[in-house]
Amino acid sequence: MFCLTRGSVTVRKARLLPDTTEHHGQGGAGEPGSDLFVDAVVADVPETPSRWKRIRRLPLPLLVGSFLVGSFLTVAFVSFIWTPHDPLKLVVPDRLLPVGSPGYLFGTDKFGRDVLSQLMVGARNSLFVSLLSTSVAVVVGGLLGLLTAGSGPRWRNVLSRLVDVGVALPGILIALVLATSTGPGNQAAIIAIIFWFIPIAARVTIGPARQILALDYVEAAYAYGRSKWYVLLRHVTPNIGPLLIVLASVMFAAAILIEAALAFLGIGAQPPTASWGRLLQESQPLLEAAPALMFFPGVAIVLTVLGFNLLGDGLRTILDPQQASRSGLM
Amino acid sequence: MGRVILRSVVSLVLAAGLGSLVVFGLLRLIGGDVALMILGQEAQPGAYEILREQLNLNQPWYQQYFDWLLGVFTGDLGTSYSARFDIYEEVLRRLGPTTLLAFGSLLISIPLALVLGTYSAIQVKKLRGGVVDVLSQIGIAIPAFWAGLIFVVIFGINLRWFPTGGYTSPFDDLGMSLKQLIMPTMALSLGITSVLTRYVRSAMLDVMGEEFIRTAMAKGRTRRGAALIHGVRNASVSLVTVGTLQFGALMAGTVVIENVFVIPGIGRLLVTSVLGREVIVVQSLILVILLMILIMNFLMDIAYVLLDPRIRDSQKGEALA
């Protein structure tokens, strides 16, 4: 769906067509000149451009975003099978080695643990927390949005008011309440992000879902005897799919930021779990002695978040779910 | 106008009531026994009974809830279990730094975002506009606390321009207070400015396609003149709408930044209380933060009316509902 298949190239051409004919074919559609132009375009399409050319035609944010996200995923998965050192092994003589020391590319922390290895394992933790929370939130929130869009006027009002209240509730407060009740840890972070994102996902889904429910083929499906949920899942969901994919990408970026912030505050991941936010927390007392410890985890967070945001931006350009960018939530 | 304000006040009170109920309920529903949460599992049997009595936990929940609400108005929220401070006084004392920090960054972010967003929208086809766009994208990705740490290393430790943390009341020593507040405010503003800049940019791009811009240009205004005179005001209306969604993020940022710069505000107390499982303190602090957000929303509602004559004149204030 994302790679530009021949089908979507045709679509892009078709979109360009009215514009160009307006400029060139001043005389109207019947003129031989404009016909020629259309012929030229049609002739252009079957001659499939090389793969490289097709990739280059994609929007730049998408390319940069995919590259950054790809690197992040690679690092996270590689950390399962290989890290330069055991990220938890304390080597006291090698404490606080500077960047570029032999064997320790990014240096070591105050216990002599390898910073690069900890960063790699930290990527894994970010991935775990963000993937779990974002996917649950998008699925549950999406279903809630569908349900709201598909119910009768009275229930729809009640549900969408509830969703509005949820969107307005500041998520960090939910996270703090949860952490007080269940104790700090990854678990608190995950549940907090889920609660935070569900109303947002629902809010983003409701509008577009209602637009599609108003279309003729939905009417036809009902006339054919399909149930409400069949229509919602078979006809509405595929149509708002692009929207949900863009939403998931943007939410993933936000989840990484939240996970890091919670871990930094001591509410998220607990020692010995390596997390980028916790690495930054540990670096804070050593800012004067070893400022490099603060540098790399932050860069990792920025690049990953930037990657997911750019990916979301690029996907939005390609998939074009207009509604979402207007609602101010994404 | 008066009716609109009245409506906003009513919705402010309603939302505050609902919010307090949610906070109160969540802490008890998810956490279970408050006394057990505070004491931990290794509590001695006697201490448990005494604490329950002290916190009035033997009364029905609605009684507890109303006692708590009453306490908010009469200034009696009880004392902290482990640190033994009077919660109400402590909250009042810590309100100052948090308010300064939050409103300070808003005062910087909103005008800056308007300028940057408008600039990048007007220059949309040029490199300069693109640079603003890329910078705002990077600004969003930088966590506020990391920006804070970088500022500490550069301006605090290496250049020694500003102290690396702490807080002085502006009434005691204005110069010192400003010096200490500059870095945290900048760190907090960075992300918010970036988000708002993107909103302003896309709002401006939308507005620039409107008919009245074309009319203004037909009357002889340049594109830039039309944008500045007719566009900005329209774009700021939508900035107000999305801005309200950013208050939660602003308060979240304040909580984190206070912990980076050791500022004795609400956020720092909140994190210590959460880690110490001081349920009663957390409950009151969260209500305070919620109230701050609601009050900012209220102010935004008023700004909305002032900015948009369509709402001001309609007297219905539909957009506020």
XYZ file of C-alpha atoms in Angstrom:
651
model
C 0.000 0.000 0.000
C 2.820 2.418 0.760
C 5.186 1.610 -2.023
C 4.109 3.407 -5.108
C 2.633 0.690 -7.262
C 1.691 1.341 -10.833
C -1.893 1.976 -9.712
C -1.048 4.865 -7.510
C 1.231 6.406 -10.108
C -1.781 6.490 -12.392
C -3.781 8.146 -9.651
C -1.154 10.803 -9.171
C -1.092 11.460 -12.884
C -4.847 11.688 -12.949
C -4.761 14.232 -10.170
C -2.248 16.330 -12.032
C -4.231 16.169 -15.226
C -6.980 18.786 -14.655
C -4.401 21.279 -13.517
C -2.160 20.922 -16.514
C -4.969 20.878 -19.034
C -6.258 24.088 -17.547
C -2.969 25.745 -18.287
C -2.266 24.225 -21.677
C -5.613 23.473 -23.263
C -7.065 26.982 -23.285
C -9.313 26.068 -26.193
C -11.340 23.406 -24.323
C -11.507 19.650 -24.094
C -12.518 19.083 -27.716
C -9.410 20.716 -29.143
C -6.910 18.382 -30.752
C -4.162 19.989 -28.700
C -5.622 18.894 -25.387
C -6.306 15.407 -26.748
C -2.720 15.114 -27.741
C -1.686 16.124 -24.270
C -3.866 13.464 -22.662
C -2.465 10.905 -25.102
C 1.005 11.853 -24.091
C 0.241 11.303 -20.435
C -1.497 8.004 -21.024
C 1.433 6.869 -23.081
C 3.723 7.895 -20.263
C 2.121 5.712 -17.626
C 2.616 2.158 -18.927
C 6.314 2.773 -19.334
C 6.942 2.038 -15.638
C 9.762 4.195 -14.287
C 12.682 2.406 -12.728
C 12.448 1.563 -9.059
C 14.970 4.252 -8.135
C 12.974 6.889 -9.981
C 9.787 5.816 -8.262
C 11.430 6.056 -4.863
C 12.836 9.472 -5.675
C 9.359 10.687 -6.529
C 8.190 10.089 -2.937
C 8.009 13.113 -0.634
C 11.276 13.874 1.132
C 9.860 13.717 4.699
C 8.703 10.175 3.987
C 12.167 9.097 2.855
C 14.003 10.704 5.766
C 11.363 9.455 8.192
C 11.517 5.896 6.898
C 15.288 5.939 7.118
C 15.274 7.138 10.750
C 12.502 4.756 11.784
C 14.238 1.919 9.975
C 17.495 2.611 11.802
C 15.656 2.744 15.121
C 13.940 -0.600 14.498
C 17.192 -2.174 13.329
C 19.058 -1.048 16.445
C 16.238 -2.253 18.687
C 16.180 -5.710 17.062
C 19.954 -6.059 16.846
C 20.140 -5.360 20.582
C 18.358 -8.678 21.192
C 21.167 -10.686 19.641
C 24.218 -8.459 19.927
C 25.460 -5.464 21.879
C 29.140 -4.410 22.071
C 29.201 -5.169 25.802
C 26.813 -6.555 28.365
C 24.786 -3.374 29.034
C 24.423 -4.235 32.732
C 27.978 -5.412 33.429
C 29.746 -3.152 35.933
C 33.430 -2.689 35.134
C 34.595 -0.401 37.927
C 38.123 0.333 36.588
C 36.553 1.540 33.320
C 34.334 4.161 34.982
C 33.430 7.367 33.127
C 35.646 6.705 30.108
C 35.390 9.496 27.530
C 33.799 9.143 24.098
C 35.932 7.161 21.662
C 37.838 5.105 24.226
C 39.100 1.792 22.842
C 36.240 -0.701 22.992
C 33.762 1.910 24.196
C 32.658 4.065 21.269
C 30.389 6.342 23.342
C 32.335 5.959 26.609
C 31.103 4.482 29.893
C 28.890 5.655 32.768
C 29.720 6.010 36.447
C 29.584 2.247 37.003
C 31.703 1.441 33.965
C 28.755 0.261 31.879
C 29.044 0.704 28.110
C 26.896 3.667 26.969
C 26.414 2.387 23.409
C 25.107 -0.977 24.634
C 22.729 0.743 27.052
C 21.474 2.998 24.259
C 20.782 -0.035 22.058
C 18.847 -1.778 24.820
C 17.103 1.529 25.553
C 15.798 1.563 21.974
C 14.253 -1.821 22.686
C 12.452 -0.440 25.750
C 11.165 2.581 23.824
C 9.939 0.301 21.064
C 8.244 -2.056 23.517
C 6.404 0.634 25.479
C 5.422 2.725 22.450
C 4.371 -0.185 20.250
C 2.194 -1.761 22.912
C 0.549 1.474 24.049
C 0.045 2.934 20.572
C -1.424 -0.206 19.039
C -3.843 -0.799 21.904
C -4.868 2.873 21.914
C -5.394 3.052 18.142
C -7.414 -0.185 18.034
C -9.581 0.562 21.079
C -9.893 4.265 20.303
C -10.658 3.510 16.655
C -13.376 1.028 17.620
C -14.805 3.533 20.088
C -14.836 6.152 17.334
C -16.575 3.745 14.937
C -19.133 2.836 17.586
C -19.796 6.515 18.288
C -20.126 7.359 14.607
C -22.418 4.384 14.012
C -24.818 4.835 16.909
C -28.073 6.747 16.903
C -28.157 10.490 17.555
C -28.717 10.287 21.308
C -25.920 7.823 22.067
C -23.663 9.567 19.629
C -24.045 12.795 21.573
C -23.346 11.161 24.913
C -20.335 9.237 23.605
C -18.783 12.135 21.776
C -19.128 14.381 24.827
C -17.345 11.711 26.858
C -14.608 11.520 24.237
C -14.258 15.309 24.355
C -13.803 15.226 28.110
C -11.177 12.515 27.680
C -9.287 14.556 25.099
C -9.279 17.576 27.400
C -8.002 15.576 30.394
C -4.270 16.116 30.623
C -2.640 12.736 30.110
C 0.296 13.393 32.402
C -2.113 13.612 35.328
C -3.539 10.205 34.471
C -0.006 8.852 34.362
C 0.768 10.288 37.783
C -2.464 8.961 39.308
C -1.695 5.518 37.922
C 1.857 5.592 39.163
C 0.649 6.506 42.646
C -1.790 3.634 42.659
C 0.168 0.875 40.967
C 3.700 1.982 41.703
C 6.248 3.263 39.193
C 7.441 1.142 36.265
C 7.028 0.435 32.565
C 3.576 -0.919 33.302
C 2.386 2.422 34.691
C 3.839 4.207 31.658
C 2.117 1.874 29.192
C -1.307 2.056 30.854
C -1.019 5.829 31.191
C -0.182 6.316 27.499
C -3.074 4.041 26.516
C -5.563 6.034 28.601
C -4.081 9.234 27.235
C -4.372 8.234 23.573
C -7.705 6.368 23.435
C -9.912 9.494 23.459
C -7.650 11.176 20.895
C -7.850 8.190 18.541
C -11.623 8.098 18.984
C -11.965 11.820 18.347
C -9.941 11.611 15.147
C -11.972 8.626 13.902
C -15.505 9.931 14.534
C -15.659 12.666 11.874
C -14.315 10.744 8.871
C -16.302 7.639 9.858
C -19.505 9.663 9.863
C -18.664 11.101 6.457
C -18.304 7.625 5.025
C -21.462 6.392 6.735
C -23.353 9.068 4.823
C -22.258 7.688 1.429
C -24.535 5.829 -0.964
C -22.773 2.493 -0.865
C -23.284 2.297 2.877
C -26.984 2.801 2.262
C -26.785 0.058 -0.345
C -25.060 -2.270 2.107
C -27.787 -1.687 4.673
C -30.414 -2.287 2.004
C -28.666 -5.536 1.178
C -29.241 -6.556 4.802
C -25.772 -6.084 6.265
C -25.542 -5.433 9.985
C -24.178 -2.209 11.446
C -20.902 -3.748 12.609
C -20.414 -5.450 9.244
C -20.739 -2.080 7.532
C -18.471 -0.381 10.055
C -15.725 -2.978 9.792
C -15.984 -3.938 6.112
C -16.822 -0.600 4.518
C -15.836 2.170 6.907
C -12.611 0.797 8.404
C -10.745 0.303 5.104
C -11.624 3.850 4.144
C -10.304 5.401 7.318
C -7.322 3.033 7.366
C -4.875 5.611 5.940
C -5.962 8.050 8.621
C -5.330 5.495 11.363
C -1.884 4.684 9.948
C -0.876 8.345 9.975
C -2.327 8.693 13.470
C -0.383 5.662 14.700
C 2.877 7.083 13.377
C 2.378 10.453 15.054
C 1.240 8.793 18.291
C 4.287 6.547 18.265
C 6.481 9.640 18.278
C 4.516 11.133 21.172
C 4.673 7.839 23.085
C 8.468 7.790 22.841
C 8.641 11.317 24.256
C 6.240 10.441 27.076
C 8.071 7.227 27.931
C 11.345 9.131 28.138
C 9.826 11.888 30.288
C 8.233 9.422 32.713
C 11.449 7.422 33.005
C 13.354 10.664 33.543
C 11.040 11.542 36.433
C 11.545 8.080 37.945
C 7.929 7.121 37.305
C 8.511 4.993 34.182
C 11.118 2.289 33.627
C 12.967 1.335 36.820
C 16.576 0.200 37.184
C 18.067 -1.987 35.859
C 15.857 -1.599 32.754
C 17.782 0.594 30.329
C 15.632 3.401 28.990
C 16.710 6.608 27.239
C 14.856 8.727 29.763
C 16.469 6.919 32.684
C 19.932 7.308 31.141
C 19.290 11.052 31.044
C 18.151 11.000 34.652
C 21.379 9.236 35.659
C 23.457 11.709 33.650
C 22.011 14.732 35.447
C 24.220 14.649 38.590
C 27.257 14.166 36.317
C 26.566 17.065 33.961
C 29.779 18.785 35.000
C 32.047 15.726 35.097
C 30.701 13.863 32.068
C 28.419 15.958 29.831
C 28.730 13.354 27.061
C 26.510 10.991 29.066
C 23.682 13.468 28.604
C 24.298 13.914 24.894
C 23.702 10.540 23.252
C 20.387 9.451 24.835
C 18.914 12.832 23.922
C 20.110 12.581 20.332
C 18.603 9.096 20.147
C 15.232 10.402 21.349
C 15.251 13.387 18.982
C 16.156 11.318 15.903
C 13.558 8.638 16.634
C 10.749 11.083 17.392
C 11.683 13.152 14.340
C 11.658 9.963 12.266
C 8.143 8.933 13.275
C 6.794 12.485 12.872
C 8.322 12.837 9.398
C 7.039 9.391 8.450
C 3.558 10.462 9.575
C 3.864 13.697 7.585
C 5.007 11.875 4.471
C 2.283 9.251 4.749
C -0.258 12.022 5.149
C 0.913 13.567 1.882
C 0.620 10.254 0.047
C -2.505 8.838 1.651
C -4.164 12.235 2.069
C -6.574 11.832 4.952
C -7.615 15.468 4.911
C -9.911 15.479 7.880
C -7.221 14.649 10.401
C -4.882 17.535 9.804
C -7.742 19.954 10.263
C -8.880 18.671 13.636
C -5.740 19.959 15.301
C -5.115 16.703 17.119
C -2.381 15.334 14.934
C -20.333 39.449 25.672
C -21.586 39.206 29.258
C -23.582 36.119 28.394
C -20.571 34.478 26.852
C -18.509 35.093 29.976
C -21.296 33.717 32.143
C -21.427 30.598 29.996
C -17.674 30.141 30.305
C -17.847 30.530 34.071
C -20.593 27.929 34.327
C -18.680 25.452 32.172
C -15.520 26.172 34.185
C -17.294 25.309 37.445
C -18.939 22.218 35.963
C -15.687 20.939 34.526
C -13.868 21.560 37.813
C -16.530 19.606 39.708
C -16.435 16.715 37.263
C -12.645 16.748 37.215
C -12.361 16.614 40.995
C -14.752 13.656 41.070
C -12.713 11.837 38.411
C -9.423 12.418 40.250
C -10.924 11.330 43.551
C -12.565 8.278 42.014
C -9.571 7.144 39.931
C -7.193 7.177 42.882
C -9.555 5.013 44.910
C -10.804 2.738 42.132
C -7.387 1.811 40.796
C -5.379 2.139 43.977
C -7.736 0.471 46.419
C -7.115 1.131 50.099
C -5.613 4.607 50.529
C -4.118 3.881 53.941
C -2.453 0.729 52.645
C -1.063 2.647 49.657
C 0.493 5.253 51.933
C 1.891 2.782 54.442
C 3.029 0.111 52.012
C 2.789 -3.624 52.589
C 5.058 -3.785 55.632
C 2.767 -1.636 57.778
C 2.241 -2.524 61.405
C -1.354 -3.502 62.156
C -1.901 -0.726 64.692
C -0.607 2.043 62.446
C -3.040 1.034 59.749
C -6.110 1.492 61.964
C -4.847 4.811 63.308
C -4.157 6.204 59.835
C -7.591 5.122 58.602
C -9.124 7.000 61.505
C -6.934 10.077 60.870
C -7.843 10.256 57.183
C -11.534 9.644 57.891
C -11.396 6.584 55.644
C -14.056 4.815 57.692
C -16.706 7.189 56.429
C -18.636 6.559 53.196
C -16.878 7.775 50.054
C -19.241 10.660 49.270
C -18.664 12.004 52.789
C -14.904 11.864 52.176
C -15.296 13.540 48.804
C -17.353 16.423 50.163
C -15.016 16.862 53.124
C -12.141 17.146 50.670
C -13.995 19.682 48.483
C -14.951 21.662 51.574
C -11.302 21.576 52.593
C -10.319 23.145 49.264
C -12.482 26.166 50.103
C -11.775 26.395 53.833
C -8.037 25.811 53.465
C -7.889 22.529 55.328
C -6.553 19.631 53.271
C -4.851 17.785 56.111
C -1.147 17.137 56.564
C 1.292 15.075 54.551
C 1.902 11.652 56.085
C 5.685 11.396 55.856
C 6.886 15.007 55.472
C 4.340 16.413 57.948
C 3.653 19.679 56.145
C 0.256 21.338 55.938
C -0.890 20.465 52.427
C -2.904 23.636 51.786
C -0.113 26.008 52.798
C 2.462 24.027 50.875
C 0.365 24.099 47.696
C -0.155 27.852 47.982
C 3.554 28.405 48.513
C 4.445 26.343 45.475
C 1.858 27.879 43.190
C 4.014 30.947 42.493
C 6.983 29.342 40.705
C 4.730 27.065 38.634
C 2.489 29.915 37.510
C 5.474 32.093 36.605
C 7.017 29.279 34.588
C 3.841 28.259 32.748
C 2.570 31.740 31.901
C 6.078 32.970 31.171
C 6.544 30.362 28.463
C 3.081 31.034 27.041
C 3.901 34.747 26.832
C 7.014 33.875 24.844
C 5.585 31.031 22.758
C 2.361 32.526 21.427
C 3.784 35.744 19.878
C 6.877 33.915 18.640
C 4.769 31.187 17.045
C 2.551 33.784 15.369
C 5.571 35.517 13.864
C 7.413 32.356 12.807
C 4.305 30.578 11.493
C 3.185 33.581 9.479
C 6.675 34.079 8.099
C 7.010 30.485 7.017
C 3.523 30.559 5.453
C 4.277 33.719 3.461
C 7.650 32.316 2.390
C 6.199 28.887 1.722
C 7.790 28.507 -1.697
C 11.179 29.819 -0.629
C 14.011 28.203 1.251
C 13.628 30.527 4.240
C 10.087 29.322 4.896
C 11.242 25.734 4.585
C 13.976 26.287 7.151
C 11.400 27.451 9.712
C 9.335 24.362 8.910
C 12.255 21.980 9.419
C 13.330 23.746 12.622
C 9.838 23.491 14.064
C 9.767 19.792 13.211
C 13.044 19.322 15.105
C 11.800 21.506 17.981
C 8.858 19.161 18.475
C 11.167 16.151 18.672
C 13.398 17.654 21.383
C 12.145 16.676 24.849
C 11.879 19.762 27.099
C 13.985 18.160 29.803
C 16.810 17.384 27.394
C 16.785 20.966 26.149
C 17.002 21.944 29.813
C 20.016 19.715 30.405
C 21.765 21.125 27.334
C 21.129 24.687 28.501
C 22.541 23.776 31.910
C 25.731 22.407 30.354
C 26.225 25.291 27.909
C 24.978 28.386 29.743
C 25.218 27.180 33.328
C 28.378 25.116 33.581
C 30.564 26.284 30.688
C 29.638 29.938 30.160
C 28.443 30.507 33.762
C 25.840 33.012 32.568
C 22.940 31.645 34.587
C 22.630 29.554 37.761
C 21.990 25.863 36.997
C 18.841 25.712 39.078
C 16.885 26.929 42.058
C 14.242 29.599 42.482
C 14.038 33.034 44.053
C 10.782 34.913 44.355
C 10.723 37.990 42.070
C 9.546 40.013 45.087
C 12.722 39.197 46.991
C 15.327 39.662 44.271
C 14.034 40.408 40.786
C 17.388 40.119 39.007
C 18.242 36.754 40.522
C 14.716 35.491 39.943
C 14.890 36.340 36.240
C 18.345 34.809 35.893
C 17.094 31.565 37.386
C 13.893 31.532 35.347
C 15.401 32.210 31.916
C 16.724 28.716 31.179
C 13.680 26.753 32.394
C 11.335 29.098 30.525
C 13.348 28.742 27.316
C 13.464 24.952 27.625
C 9.715 24.820 28.142
C 8.948 27.295 25.343
C 10.966 25.429 22.723
C 8.513 22.571 22.196
C 5.354 24.648 22.610
C 6.583 27.304 20.197
C 7.366 24.607 17.621
C 3.939 22.979 17.871
C 2.122 26.320 17.728
C 4.284 27.507 14.822
C 3.130 24.525 12.775
C -0.503 25.262 13.612
C -0.160 28.921 12.680
C 1.605 27.963 9.468
C -1.105 25.578 8.316
C -3.862 27.954 9.455
C -2.206 30.790 7.519
C -1.866 28.605 4.435
C -5.580 27.800 4.693
C -6.515 31.444 5.178
C -4.373 32.570 2.250
C -6.618 30.549 -0.057
C -9.740 32.388 1.129
C -11.719 34.774 -1.025
C -11.194 37.815 1.170
C -7.444 37.597 0.664
C -8.002 37.630 -3.072
C -10.351 40.597 -2.645
C -7.759 42.459 -0.602
C -5.168 41.798 -3.288
C -7.591 42.934 -5.972
C -7.936 46.164 -4.036
C -4.222 46.654 -4.441
C -2.641 45.053 -1.407
C 0.457 43.004 -1.861
C 0.295 39.346 -0.949
C 2.298 40.011 2.197
C 0.151 43.017 3.123
C -3.029 41.003 2.712
C -1.565 38.235 4.829
C -0.493 40.543 7.629
C -3.609 42.709 7.732
C -6.360 40.172 7.049
C -4.738 36.787 7.438
C -3.055 36.880 10.837
C -6.179 37.753 12.761
C -8.106 34.921 11.130
C -5.283 32.492 11.702
C -5.035 33.462 15.365
C -8.648 32.427 15.870
C -7.747 28.868 14.974
C -4.555 29.182 17.023
C -6.785 29.811 20.015
C -8.834 26.692 19.285
C -5.863 24.369 19.038
C -4.002 26.268 21.738
C -6.381 24.977 24.380
C -5.304 21.458 23.535
C -1.727 22.453 24.339
C -2.325 23.420 27.960
C -2.131 19.827 29.121
C 1.233 19.547 27.377
C 2.333 22.834 28.925
C 1.565 21.626 32.450
C 3.227 18.281 31.742
C 6.287 20.170 30.552
C 6.237 22.314 33.688
C 6.223 19.219 35.908
C 9.291 17.830 34.136
C 11.175 21.133 33.879
C 10.714 21.881 37.581
C 12.489 18.623 38.279
C 15.379 19.469 35.970
C 15.990 22.918 37.453
C 15.113 22.057 41.067
C 12.324 24.630 41.159
C 10.142 24.231 44.267
C 6.829 24.289 42.375
C 3.738 22.115 42.146
C 5.354 19.718 39.684
C 8.335 18.886 41.866
C 6.132 18.264 44.892
C 3.844 16.145 42.728
C 6.630 13.836 41.588
C 8.007 13.409 45.126
C 4.500 12.703 46.390
C 3.814 10.167 43.639
C 7.052 8.337 44.392
C 6.291 8.519 48.131
C 2.718 7.355 47.500
C 1.217 10.317 49.319
C -2.266 9.785 47.904
C -3.882 12.709 49.703
C -1.198 15.141 48.513
C -1.330 13.827 44.926
C -5.098 14.166 44.854
C -4.988 17.825 45.864
C -2.051 18.701 43.596
C -3.716 17.165 40.569
C -6.858 19.145 41.276
C -4.740 22.313 41.421
C -3.131 21.548 38.056
C -6.524 20.724 36.569
C -7.842 24.068 37.826
C -4.876 25.873 36.259
C -5.629 24.232 32.916
C -9.318 25.057 33.181
C -8.564 28.679 34.032
C -6.260 28.945 31.014
C -9.033 27.460 28.878
C -11.408 30.027 30.319
C -9.061 32.874 29.406
C -8.724 31.413 25.908
C -12.522 31.332 25.577
C -12.592 35.033 26.332
C -9.755 35.699 23.877
C -11.675 33.758 21.260
C -14.668 36.027 21.628
C -12.524 39.137 21.480
C -10.739 37.911 18.346
C -13.736 36.698 16.384
C -16.496 39.270 15.850
C -18.754 36.577 14.417
C -19.013 35.031 17.872
C -19.023 38.357 19.669
C -21.976 39.582 17.668
C -23.984 36.390 17.589
C -24.369 36.553 21.389
C -24.913 32.838 21.394
C -21.352 31.755 21.769
C -22.030 28.458 20.033
C -18.344 27.814 19.632
C -17.876 27.786 23.373
C -20.335 24.997 24.041
